Coordinates of C-alpha atoms in Angstrom, one line a residue:
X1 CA 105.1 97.1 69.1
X2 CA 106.7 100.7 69.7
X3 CA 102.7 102.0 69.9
X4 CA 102.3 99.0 72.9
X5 CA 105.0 99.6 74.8
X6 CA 104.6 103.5 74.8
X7 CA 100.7 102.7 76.0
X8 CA 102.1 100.5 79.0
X9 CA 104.6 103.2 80.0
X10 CA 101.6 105.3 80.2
X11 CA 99.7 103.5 82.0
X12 CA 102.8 103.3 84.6
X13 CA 102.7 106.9 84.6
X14 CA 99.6 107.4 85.4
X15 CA 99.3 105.0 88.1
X16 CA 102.5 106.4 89.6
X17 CA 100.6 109.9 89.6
X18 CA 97.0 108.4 91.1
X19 CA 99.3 107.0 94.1
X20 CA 101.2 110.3 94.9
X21 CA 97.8 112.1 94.6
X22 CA 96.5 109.5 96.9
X23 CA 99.2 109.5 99.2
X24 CA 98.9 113.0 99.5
X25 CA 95.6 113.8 99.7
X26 CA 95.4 111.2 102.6
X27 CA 98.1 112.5 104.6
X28 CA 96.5 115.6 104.2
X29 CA 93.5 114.3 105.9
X30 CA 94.1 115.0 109.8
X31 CA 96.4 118.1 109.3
X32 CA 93.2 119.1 108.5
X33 CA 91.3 117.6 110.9
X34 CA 93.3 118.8 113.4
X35 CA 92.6 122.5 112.6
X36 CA 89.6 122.7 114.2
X37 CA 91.4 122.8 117.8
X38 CA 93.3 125.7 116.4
X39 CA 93.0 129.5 117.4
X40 CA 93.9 133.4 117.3
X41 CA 97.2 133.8 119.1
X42 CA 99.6 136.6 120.2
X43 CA 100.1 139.0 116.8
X44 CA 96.8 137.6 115.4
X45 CA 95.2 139.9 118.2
X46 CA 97.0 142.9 117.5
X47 CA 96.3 143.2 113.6
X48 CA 92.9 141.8 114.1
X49 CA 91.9 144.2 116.8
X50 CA 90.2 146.9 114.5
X51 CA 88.3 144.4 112.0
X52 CA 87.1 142.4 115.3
X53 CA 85.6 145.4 116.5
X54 CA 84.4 146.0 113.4
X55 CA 82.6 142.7 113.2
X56 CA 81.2 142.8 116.7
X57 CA 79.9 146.3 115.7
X58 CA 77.4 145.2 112.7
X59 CA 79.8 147.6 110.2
X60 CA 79.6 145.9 107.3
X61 CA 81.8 145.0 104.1
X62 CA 83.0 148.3 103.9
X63 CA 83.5 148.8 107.5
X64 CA 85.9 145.9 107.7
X65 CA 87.9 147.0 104.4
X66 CA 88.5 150.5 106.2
X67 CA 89.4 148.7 109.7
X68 CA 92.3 147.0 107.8
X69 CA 93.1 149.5 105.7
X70 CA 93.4 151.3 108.8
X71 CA 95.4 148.6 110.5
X72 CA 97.8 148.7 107.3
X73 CA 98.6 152.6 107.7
X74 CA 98.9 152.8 110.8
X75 CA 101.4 150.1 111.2
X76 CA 102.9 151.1 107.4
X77 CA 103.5 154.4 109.8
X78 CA 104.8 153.3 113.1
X79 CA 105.9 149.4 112.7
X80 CA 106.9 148.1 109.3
X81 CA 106.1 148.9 105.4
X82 CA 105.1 145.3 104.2
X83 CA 101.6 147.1 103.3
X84 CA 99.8 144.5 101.6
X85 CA 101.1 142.2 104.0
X86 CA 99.5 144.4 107.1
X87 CA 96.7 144.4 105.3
X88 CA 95.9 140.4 105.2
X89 CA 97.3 140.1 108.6
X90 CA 93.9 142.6 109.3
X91 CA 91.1 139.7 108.0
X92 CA 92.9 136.6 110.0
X93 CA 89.7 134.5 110.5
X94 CA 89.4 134.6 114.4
X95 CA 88.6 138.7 113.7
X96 CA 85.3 137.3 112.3
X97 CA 84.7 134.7 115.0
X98 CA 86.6 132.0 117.4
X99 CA 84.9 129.6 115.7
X100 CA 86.3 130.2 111.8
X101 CA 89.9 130.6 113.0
X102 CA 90.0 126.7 111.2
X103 CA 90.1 128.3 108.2
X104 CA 94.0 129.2 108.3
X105 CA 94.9 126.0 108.0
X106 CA 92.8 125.1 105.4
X107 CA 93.8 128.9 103.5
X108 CA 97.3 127.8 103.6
X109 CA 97.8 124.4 102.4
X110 CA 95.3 125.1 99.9
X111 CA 96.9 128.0 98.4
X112 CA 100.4 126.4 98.7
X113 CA 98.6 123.2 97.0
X114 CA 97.0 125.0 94.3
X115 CA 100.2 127.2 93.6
X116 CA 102.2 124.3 93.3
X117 CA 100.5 122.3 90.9
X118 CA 99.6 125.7 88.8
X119 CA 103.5 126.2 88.5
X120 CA 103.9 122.1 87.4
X121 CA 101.5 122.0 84.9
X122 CA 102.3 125.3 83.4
X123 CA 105.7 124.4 83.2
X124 CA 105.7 121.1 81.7
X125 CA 102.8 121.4 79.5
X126 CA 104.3 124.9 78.2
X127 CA 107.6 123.7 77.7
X128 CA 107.1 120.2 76.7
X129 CA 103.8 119.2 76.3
X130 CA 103.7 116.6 78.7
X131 CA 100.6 114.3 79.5
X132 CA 98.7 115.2 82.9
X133 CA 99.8 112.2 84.9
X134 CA 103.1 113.5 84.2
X135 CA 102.3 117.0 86.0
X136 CA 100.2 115.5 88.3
X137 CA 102.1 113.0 89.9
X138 CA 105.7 115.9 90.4
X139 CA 103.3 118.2 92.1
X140 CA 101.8 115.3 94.4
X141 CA 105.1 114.4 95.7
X142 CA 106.2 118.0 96.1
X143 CA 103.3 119.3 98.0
X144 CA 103.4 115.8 100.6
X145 CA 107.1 117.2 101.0
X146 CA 106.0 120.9 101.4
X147 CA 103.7 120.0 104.2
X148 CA 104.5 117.3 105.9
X149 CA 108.6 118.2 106.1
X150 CA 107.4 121.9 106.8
X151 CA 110.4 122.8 109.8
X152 CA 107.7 124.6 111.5
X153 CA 104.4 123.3 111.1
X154 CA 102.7 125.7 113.7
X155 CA 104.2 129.1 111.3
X156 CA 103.1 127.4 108.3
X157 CA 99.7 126.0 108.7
X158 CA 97.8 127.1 111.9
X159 CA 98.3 130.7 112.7
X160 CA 97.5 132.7 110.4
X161 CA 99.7 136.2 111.6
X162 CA 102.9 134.0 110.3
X163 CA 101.7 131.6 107.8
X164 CA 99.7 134.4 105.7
X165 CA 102.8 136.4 105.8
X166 CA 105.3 134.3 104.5
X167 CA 103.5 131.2 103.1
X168 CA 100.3 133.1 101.1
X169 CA 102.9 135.4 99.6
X170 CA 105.0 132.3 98.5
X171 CA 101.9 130.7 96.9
X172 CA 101.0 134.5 95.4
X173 CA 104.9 134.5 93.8
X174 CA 104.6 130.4 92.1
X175 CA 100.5 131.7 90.8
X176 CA 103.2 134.7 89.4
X177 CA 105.7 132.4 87.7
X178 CA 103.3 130.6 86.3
X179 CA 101.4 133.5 84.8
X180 CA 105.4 134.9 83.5
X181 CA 105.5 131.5 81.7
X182 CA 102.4 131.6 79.6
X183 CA 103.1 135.4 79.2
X184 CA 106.4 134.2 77.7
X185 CA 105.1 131.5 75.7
X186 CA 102.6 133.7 74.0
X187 CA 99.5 132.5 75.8
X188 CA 97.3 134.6 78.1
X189 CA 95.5 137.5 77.4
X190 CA 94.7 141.0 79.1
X191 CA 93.4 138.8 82.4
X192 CA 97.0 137.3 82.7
X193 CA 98.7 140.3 82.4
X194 CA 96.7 142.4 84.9
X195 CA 96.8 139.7 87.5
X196 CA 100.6 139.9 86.8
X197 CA 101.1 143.3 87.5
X198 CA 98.7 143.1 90.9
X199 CA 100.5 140.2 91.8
X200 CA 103.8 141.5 91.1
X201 CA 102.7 144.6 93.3
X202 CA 101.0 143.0 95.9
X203 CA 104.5 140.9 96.4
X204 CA 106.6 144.0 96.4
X205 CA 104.6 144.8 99.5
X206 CA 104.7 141.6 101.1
X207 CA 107.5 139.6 103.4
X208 CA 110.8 141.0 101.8
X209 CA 112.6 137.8 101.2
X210 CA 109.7 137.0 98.6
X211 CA 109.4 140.6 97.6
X212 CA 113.5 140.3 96.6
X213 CA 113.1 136.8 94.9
X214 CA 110.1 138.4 92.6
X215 CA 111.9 141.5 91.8
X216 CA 115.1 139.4 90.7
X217 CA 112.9 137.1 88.6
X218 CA 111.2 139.7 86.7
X219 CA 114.3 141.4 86.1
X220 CA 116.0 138.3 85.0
X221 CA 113.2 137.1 83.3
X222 CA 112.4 140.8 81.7
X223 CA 116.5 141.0 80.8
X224 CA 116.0 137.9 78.4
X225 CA 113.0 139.0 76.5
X226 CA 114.6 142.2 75.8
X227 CA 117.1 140.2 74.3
X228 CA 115.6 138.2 72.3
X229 CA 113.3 141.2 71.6
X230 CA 110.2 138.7 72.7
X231 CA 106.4 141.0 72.2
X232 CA 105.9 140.2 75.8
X233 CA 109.0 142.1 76.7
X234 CA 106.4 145.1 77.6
X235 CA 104.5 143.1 79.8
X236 CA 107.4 141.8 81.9
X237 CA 108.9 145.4 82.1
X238 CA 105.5 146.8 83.6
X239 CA 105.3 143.9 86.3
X240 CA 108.8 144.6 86.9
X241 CA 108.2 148.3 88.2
X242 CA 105.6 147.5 90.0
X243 CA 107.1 144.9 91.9
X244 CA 110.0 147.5 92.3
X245 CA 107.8 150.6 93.2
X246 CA 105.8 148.6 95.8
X247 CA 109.0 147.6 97.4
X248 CA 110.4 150.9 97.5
X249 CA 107.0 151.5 99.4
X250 CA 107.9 149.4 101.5
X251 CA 111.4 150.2 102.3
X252 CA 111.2 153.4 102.7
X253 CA 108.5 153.3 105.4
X254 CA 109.0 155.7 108.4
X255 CA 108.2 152.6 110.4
X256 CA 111.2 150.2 109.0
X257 CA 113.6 153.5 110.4
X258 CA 112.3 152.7 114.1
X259 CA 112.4 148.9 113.5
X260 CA 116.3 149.5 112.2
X261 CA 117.7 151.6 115.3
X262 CA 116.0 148.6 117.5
X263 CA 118.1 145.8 115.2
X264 CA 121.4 148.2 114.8
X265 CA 123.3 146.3 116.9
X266 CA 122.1 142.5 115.0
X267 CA 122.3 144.0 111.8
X268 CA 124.9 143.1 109.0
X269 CA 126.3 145.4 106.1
X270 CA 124.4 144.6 102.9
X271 CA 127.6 143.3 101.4
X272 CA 128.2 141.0 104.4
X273 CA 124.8 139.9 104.6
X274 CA 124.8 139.0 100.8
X275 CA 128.0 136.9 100.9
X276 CA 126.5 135.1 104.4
X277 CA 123.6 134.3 103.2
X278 CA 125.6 132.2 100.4
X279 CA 126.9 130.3 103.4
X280 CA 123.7 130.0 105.2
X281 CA 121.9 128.7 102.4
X282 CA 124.5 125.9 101.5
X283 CA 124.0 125.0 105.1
X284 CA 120.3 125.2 104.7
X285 CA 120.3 123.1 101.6
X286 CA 122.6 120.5 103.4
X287 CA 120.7 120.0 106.4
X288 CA 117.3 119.8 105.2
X289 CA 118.3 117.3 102.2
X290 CA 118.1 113.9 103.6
X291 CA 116.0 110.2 103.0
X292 CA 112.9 111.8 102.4
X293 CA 113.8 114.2 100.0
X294 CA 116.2 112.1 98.2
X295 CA 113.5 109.6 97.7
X296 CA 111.6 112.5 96.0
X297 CA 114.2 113.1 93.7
X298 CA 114.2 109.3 93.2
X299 CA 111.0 109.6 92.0
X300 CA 111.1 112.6 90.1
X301 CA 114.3 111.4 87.7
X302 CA 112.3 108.5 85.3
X303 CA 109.4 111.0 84.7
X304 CA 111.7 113.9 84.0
X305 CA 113.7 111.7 81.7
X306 CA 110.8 111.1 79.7
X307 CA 108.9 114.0 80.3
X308 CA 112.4 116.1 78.5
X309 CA 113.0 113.5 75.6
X310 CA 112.4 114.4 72.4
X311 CA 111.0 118.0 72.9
X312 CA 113.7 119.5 70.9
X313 CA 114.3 122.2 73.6
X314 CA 117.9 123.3 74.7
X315 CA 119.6 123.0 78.3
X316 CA 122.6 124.4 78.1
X317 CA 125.2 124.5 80.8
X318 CA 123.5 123.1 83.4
X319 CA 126.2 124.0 85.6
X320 CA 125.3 127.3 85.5
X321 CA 121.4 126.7 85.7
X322 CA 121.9 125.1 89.3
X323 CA 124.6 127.6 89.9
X324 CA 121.6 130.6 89.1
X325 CA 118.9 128.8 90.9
X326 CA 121.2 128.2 94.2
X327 CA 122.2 131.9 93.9
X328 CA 118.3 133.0 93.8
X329 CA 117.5 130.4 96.7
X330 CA 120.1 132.5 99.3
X331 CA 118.4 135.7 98.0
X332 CA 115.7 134.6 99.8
X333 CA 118.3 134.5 103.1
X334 CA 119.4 138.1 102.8
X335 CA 117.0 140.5 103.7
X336 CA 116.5 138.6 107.3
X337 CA 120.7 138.8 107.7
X338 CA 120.8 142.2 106.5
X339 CA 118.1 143.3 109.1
X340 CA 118.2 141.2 112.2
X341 CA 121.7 138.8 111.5
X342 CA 119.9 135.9 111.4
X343 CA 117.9 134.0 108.6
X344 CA 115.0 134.0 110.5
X345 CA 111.8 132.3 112.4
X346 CA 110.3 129.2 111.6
X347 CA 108.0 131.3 109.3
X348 CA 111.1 131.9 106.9
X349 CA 112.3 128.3 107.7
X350 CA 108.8 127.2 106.1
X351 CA 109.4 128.8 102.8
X352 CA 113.4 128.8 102.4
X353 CA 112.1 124.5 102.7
X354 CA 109.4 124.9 100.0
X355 CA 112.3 127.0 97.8
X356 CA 114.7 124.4 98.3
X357 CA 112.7 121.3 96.5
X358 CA 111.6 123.5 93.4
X359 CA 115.1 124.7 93.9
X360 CA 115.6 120.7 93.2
X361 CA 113.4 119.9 91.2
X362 CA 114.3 122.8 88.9
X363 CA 118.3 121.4 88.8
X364 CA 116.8 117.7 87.9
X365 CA 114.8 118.7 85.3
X366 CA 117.1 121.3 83.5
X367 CA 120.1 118.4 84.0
X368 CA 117.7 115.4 82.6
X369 CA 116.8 117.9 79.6
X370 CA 120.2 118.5 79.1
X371 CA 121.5 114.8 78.9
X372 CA 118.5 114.4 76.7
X373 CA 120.0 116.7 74.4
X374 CA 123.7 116.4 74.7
X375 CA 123.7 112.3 75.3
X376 CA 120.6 111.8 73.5
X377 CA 121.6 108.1 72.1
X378 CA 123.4 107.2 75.3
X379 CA 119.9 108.2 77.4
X380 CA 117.8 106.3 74.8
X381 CA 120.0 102.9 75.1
X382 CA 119.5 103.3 79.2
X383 CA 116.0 103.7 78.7
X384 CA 115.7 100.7 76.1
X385 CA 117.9 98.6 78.5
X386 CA 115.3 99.6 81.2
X387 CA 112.2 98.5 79.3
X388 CA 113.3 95.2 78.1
X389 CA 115.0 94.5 82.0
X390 CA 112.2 91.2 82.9
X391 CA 109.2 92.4 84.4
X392 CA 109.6 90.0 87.5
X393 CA 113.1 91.7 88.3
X394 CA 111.7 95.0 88.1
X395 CA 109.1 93.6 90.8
X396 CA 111.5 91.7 93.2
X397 CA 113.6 94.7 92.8
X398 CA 111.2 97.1 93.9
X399 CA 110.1 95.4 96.4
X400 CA 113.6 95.0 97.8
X401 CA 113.8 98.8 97.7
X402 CA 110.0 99.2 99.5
X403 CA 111.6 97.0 102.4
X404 CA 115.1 99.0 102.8
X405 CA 112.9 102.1 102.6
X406 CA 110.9 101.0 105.2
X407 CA 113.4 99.2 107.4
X408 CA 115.2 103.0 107.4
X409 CA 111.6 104.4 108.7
X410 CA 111.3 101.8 111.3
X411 CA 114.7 102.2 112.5
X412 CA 114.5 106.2 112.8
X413 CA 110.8 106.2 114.1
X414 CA 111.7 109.9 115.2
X415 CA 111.9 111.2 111.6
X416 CA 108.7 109.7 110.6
X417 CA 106.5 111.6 113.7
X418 CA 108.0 114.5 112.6
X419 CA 106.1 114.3 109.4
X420 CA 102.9 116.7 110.1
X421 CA 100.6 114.1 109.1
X422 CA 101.9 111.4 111.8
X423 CA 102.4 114.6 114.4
X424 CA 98.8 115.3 114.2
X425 CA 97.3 111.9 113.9
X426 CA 99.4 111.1 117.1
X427 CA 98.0 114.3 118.9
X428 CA 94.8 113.6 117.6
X429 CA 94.9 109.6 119.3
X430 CA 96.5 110.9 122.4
X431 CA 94.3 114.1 122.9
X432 CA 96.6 116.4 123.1
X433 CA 95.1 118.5 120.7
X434 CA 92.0 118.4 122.3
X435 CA 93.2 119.6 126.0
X436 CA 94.8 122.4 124.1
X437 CA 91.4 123.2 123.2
X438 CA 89.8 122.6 126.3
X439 CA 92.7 125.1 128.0
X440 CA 92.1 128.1 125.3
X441 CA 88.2 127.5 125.9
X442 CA 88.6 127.7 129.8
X443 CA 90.6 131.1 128.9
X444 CA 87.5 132.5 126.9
X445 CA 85.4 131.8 130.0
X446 CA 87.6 133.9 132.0
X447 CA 87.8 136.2 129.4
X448 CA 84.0 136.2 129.6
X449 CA 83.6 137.6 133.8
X450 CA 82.8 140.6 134.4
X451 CA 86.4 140.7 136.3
X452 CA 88.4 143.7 134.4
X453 CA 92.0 142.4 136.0
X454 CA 92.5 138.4 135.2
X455 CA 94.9 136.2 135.6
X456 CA 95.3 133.5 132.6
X457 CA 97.1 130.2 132.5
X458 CA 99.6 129.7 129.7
X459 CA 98.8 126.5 127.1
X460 CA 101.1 124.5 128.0
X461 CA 102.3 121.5 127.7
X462 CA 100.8 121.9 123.8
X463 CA 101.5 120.3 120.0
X464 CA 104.2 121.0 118.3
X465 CA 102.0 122.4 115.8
X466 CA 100.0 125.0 118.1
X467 CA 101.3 127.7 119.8
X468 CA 100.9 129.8 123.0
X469 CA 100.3 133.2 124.5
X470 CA 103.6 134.4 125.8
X471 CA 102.0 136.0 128.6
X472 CA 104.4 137.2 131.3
X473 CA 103.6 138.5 134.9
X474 CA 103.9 142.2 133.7
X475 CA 100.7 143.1 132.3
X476 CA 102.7 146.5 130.0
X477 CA 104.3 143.3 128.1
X478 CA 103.0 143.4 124.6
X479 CA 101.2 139.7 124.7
X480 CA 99.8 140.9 127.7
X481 CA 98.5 144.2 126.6
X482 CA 97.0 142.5 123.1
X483 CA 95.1 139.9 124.6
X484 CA 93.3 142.7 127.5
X485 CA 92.7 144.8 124.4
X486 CA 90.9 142.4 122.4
X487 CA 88.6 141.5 125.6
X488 CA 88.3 144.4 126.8
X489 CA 89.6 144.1 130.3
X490 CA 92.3 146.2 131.7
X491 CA 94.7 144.2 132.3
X492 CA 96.2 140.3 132.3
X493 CA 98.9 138.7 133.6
X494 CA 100.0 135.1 133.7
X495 CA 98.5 132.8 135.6
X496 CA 101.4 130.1 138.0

């Protein structure tokens, strides 16, 4: 009897995890879609300038490498010492073509995507063992979260100079966590630990809120193997200094010297900006925790009940689990108050969001391991009370839920077009997406004269998800100056 019942759970399970792979995968369908009305903007022009020319030029593989590796050093000298970051920004896909710009989108949520569920099923089948509907259906439901709640879509998923700088890197860090874990558990061999120690390095040269956030893991994580004098201790140690030596790189850049004097007067002392940033991420948490991510956590509660019982695995003091997990989710707030005051543009909004729902989903599953080990019998009896509730109950009561649910979506229609599904299906009925297009096309044709001085019209109105060329009517303003520079003309100014 015990044998059916555990069967039908199953099979509960792994519907549950088909429909939030469905769901996902659908609402995935015209962000995109939409894509292919996207295109290089603003910074995108100035990194890409070298590899373009490059391109145009017939140089080669090698040609392009040493135009971004020139791109890196020079700006490593003059502008900022996120190196590796520099680097990527170099290879955006408009340097290669208009036409394969499209590919941002598609780089982004597919490496945020894949990163995700990487980290899920590592986790859960590492430390519990857990079926692959299990995995399958908490990385579903995150990833719809991670994209469609996104606070600013444009940063995140369609151009490429912001989204591969913060979001690629956060994907880069969860592939790393979930190469720690099977380096922990005594799985992986040479492969793992060489992609660690790239990774690990390639991070320390990235965005610095990321860069921090590794370097505290592996420190943390490096800390307790030493401890418990683990073999892998070694491994952890040598990721550790790279992360740290690449981010002393970076630091210590003669560009980040410039970039300080500019910010001296937004800047906060590191002490200051460490105890804000406590306060700006409880803030953070508390506005961007509302009926969309409660649901999720909803959802995630039954399966990480299960998914924890009976694994004979310790949580203790889950107090002070959240308490380190909240404290490592405002790390990732201090480097932007410590330099400019403020926790940043939409491009740190993006990932400070994706933080905050493993930051979640981290607290729920630690606190349903821990009542599985500390109220074992008391968790069982709520479980068995749950399974013999009448089926027809379970039914009416669900669907009760389903109708509050959606009577709360009908009645706060704004939240639901802010999902980036809905915003781009909506601009993809309307069209608005597509005169975007049409007004970046009509600026390639005037590119395109043989005029040397133009004047361009700014894309506006546009999506929420698309951006503009902050052209002004000086033509020594920086927008200006990139987009001349990449068309070769002398100058352009804005176009009333």
């Amino acid at each position: 009897m015990e044998t059916k019942k555990t069967e039908k759970r199953g099979d509960g399970l792994k519907t549950a995890a088909w429909i939030a792979a469905a769901v996902f995968l659908l609402s995935l369908i015209p962000v995109l879609y939409v894509s292919r009305y996207a295109h290089p903007l603003t910074d995108d022009y100035n990194f890409g300038f070298a590899v373009h020319r490059a391109v145009e030029n017939g140089e080669g593989l090698l040609g392009v490498l040493r135009a971004a590796w020139a791109t890196a050093l020079d700006n490593y000298r003059n502008w900022q010492g996120t190196f590796a970051a520099l680097f990527v920004f170099a290879l955006q896909p408009g340097a290669f073509g208009d036409g394969w710009y499209f590919l941002t989108t598609f780089l982004m949520t597919g490496a945020l995507t894949a990163s995700v569920f990487t980290l899920f099923r590592t986790v859960l089948k590492t430390a519990h063992g857990c079926r692959r509907a299990a995995w399958i259906a908490l990385a579903s439901a995150a990833c719809f979260l991670m994209v469609q709640r996104a606070p600013d879509k444009h940063q995140a998923f369609y151009w490429f100079n912001g989204s591969s700088y913060y979001t690629l890197f956060f994907a880069l860090m969860l592939l790393l966590v979930a190469a720690l874990v099977r380096i922990a558990a005594g799985k992986g061999g040479a492969a793992l630990t060489v992609f660690s120690v790239l990774a690990a390095f390639l991070l320390g040269g990235g965005n610095y809120s990321t860069g921090l956030l590794t370097l505290e893991l592996l420190v943390l994580l490096t800390a307790a193997l030493f401890f418990a004098k683990h073999p892998a201790k070694v491994k952890t140690l040598v990721a550790a200094c790279a992360c740290a030596g690449a981010f002393l790189i970076s630091t210590l850049c003669p560009g980040n010297a410039a970039r300080t004097l500019e910010n001296a007067a937004n800047s906060l002392p590191p002490v200051t900006a460490v105890l804000r940033s406590f306060a700006e991420g409880a803030r953070f948490v508390w506005t961007h925790t509302g009926f969309w991510e409660v649901l999720y956590l909803m959802f995630l509660f039954p399966v990480l009940l299960g998914v924890t019982r009976g694994t004979g695995r310790r949580f203790p003091l889950p107090a002070g689990a959240a308490a380190l997990g909240f404290c490592l989710f405002c790390s990732l707030l201090t480097p932007p108050l410590y330099a400019m005051g403020y926790i940043g543009e939409g491009r740190q909004l993006d990932i400070y969001y994706d933080a905050l729902i493993l930051l979640w989903s981290f607290v729920l599953w630690y606190v349903c391991g821990w009542l599985n080990t500390r109220h074992a019998a008391r968790t069982e009896a709520l479980c068995a009370r749950v399974r013999a509730f009448p089926k027809t109950k379970l039914v009416c009561a669900g669907a009760v839920f389903t109708l509050l649910c959606a009577g709360h979506i009908a009645a706060n229609t704004a939240e639901l077009g802010r999902l980036t599904g809905v915003n781009t299906a909506v601009s993809l009925v309307r069209g608005t997406a597509a005169d975007y297009d049409r007004r970046y096309r009509e600026m390639l044709e005037t590119m395109a004269s043989e005029e040397t001085d133009v004047a361009v019209a700014e894309l506006e109105p546009h999506p929420v998800f698309f951006g503009k060329l902050y052209l002004t009517d000086d033509p020594r303003e920086w927008a200006n100056e990139q987009l001349a520079a990449w068309f070769g003309k002398n100058s352009v100014v804005l176009k009333h």
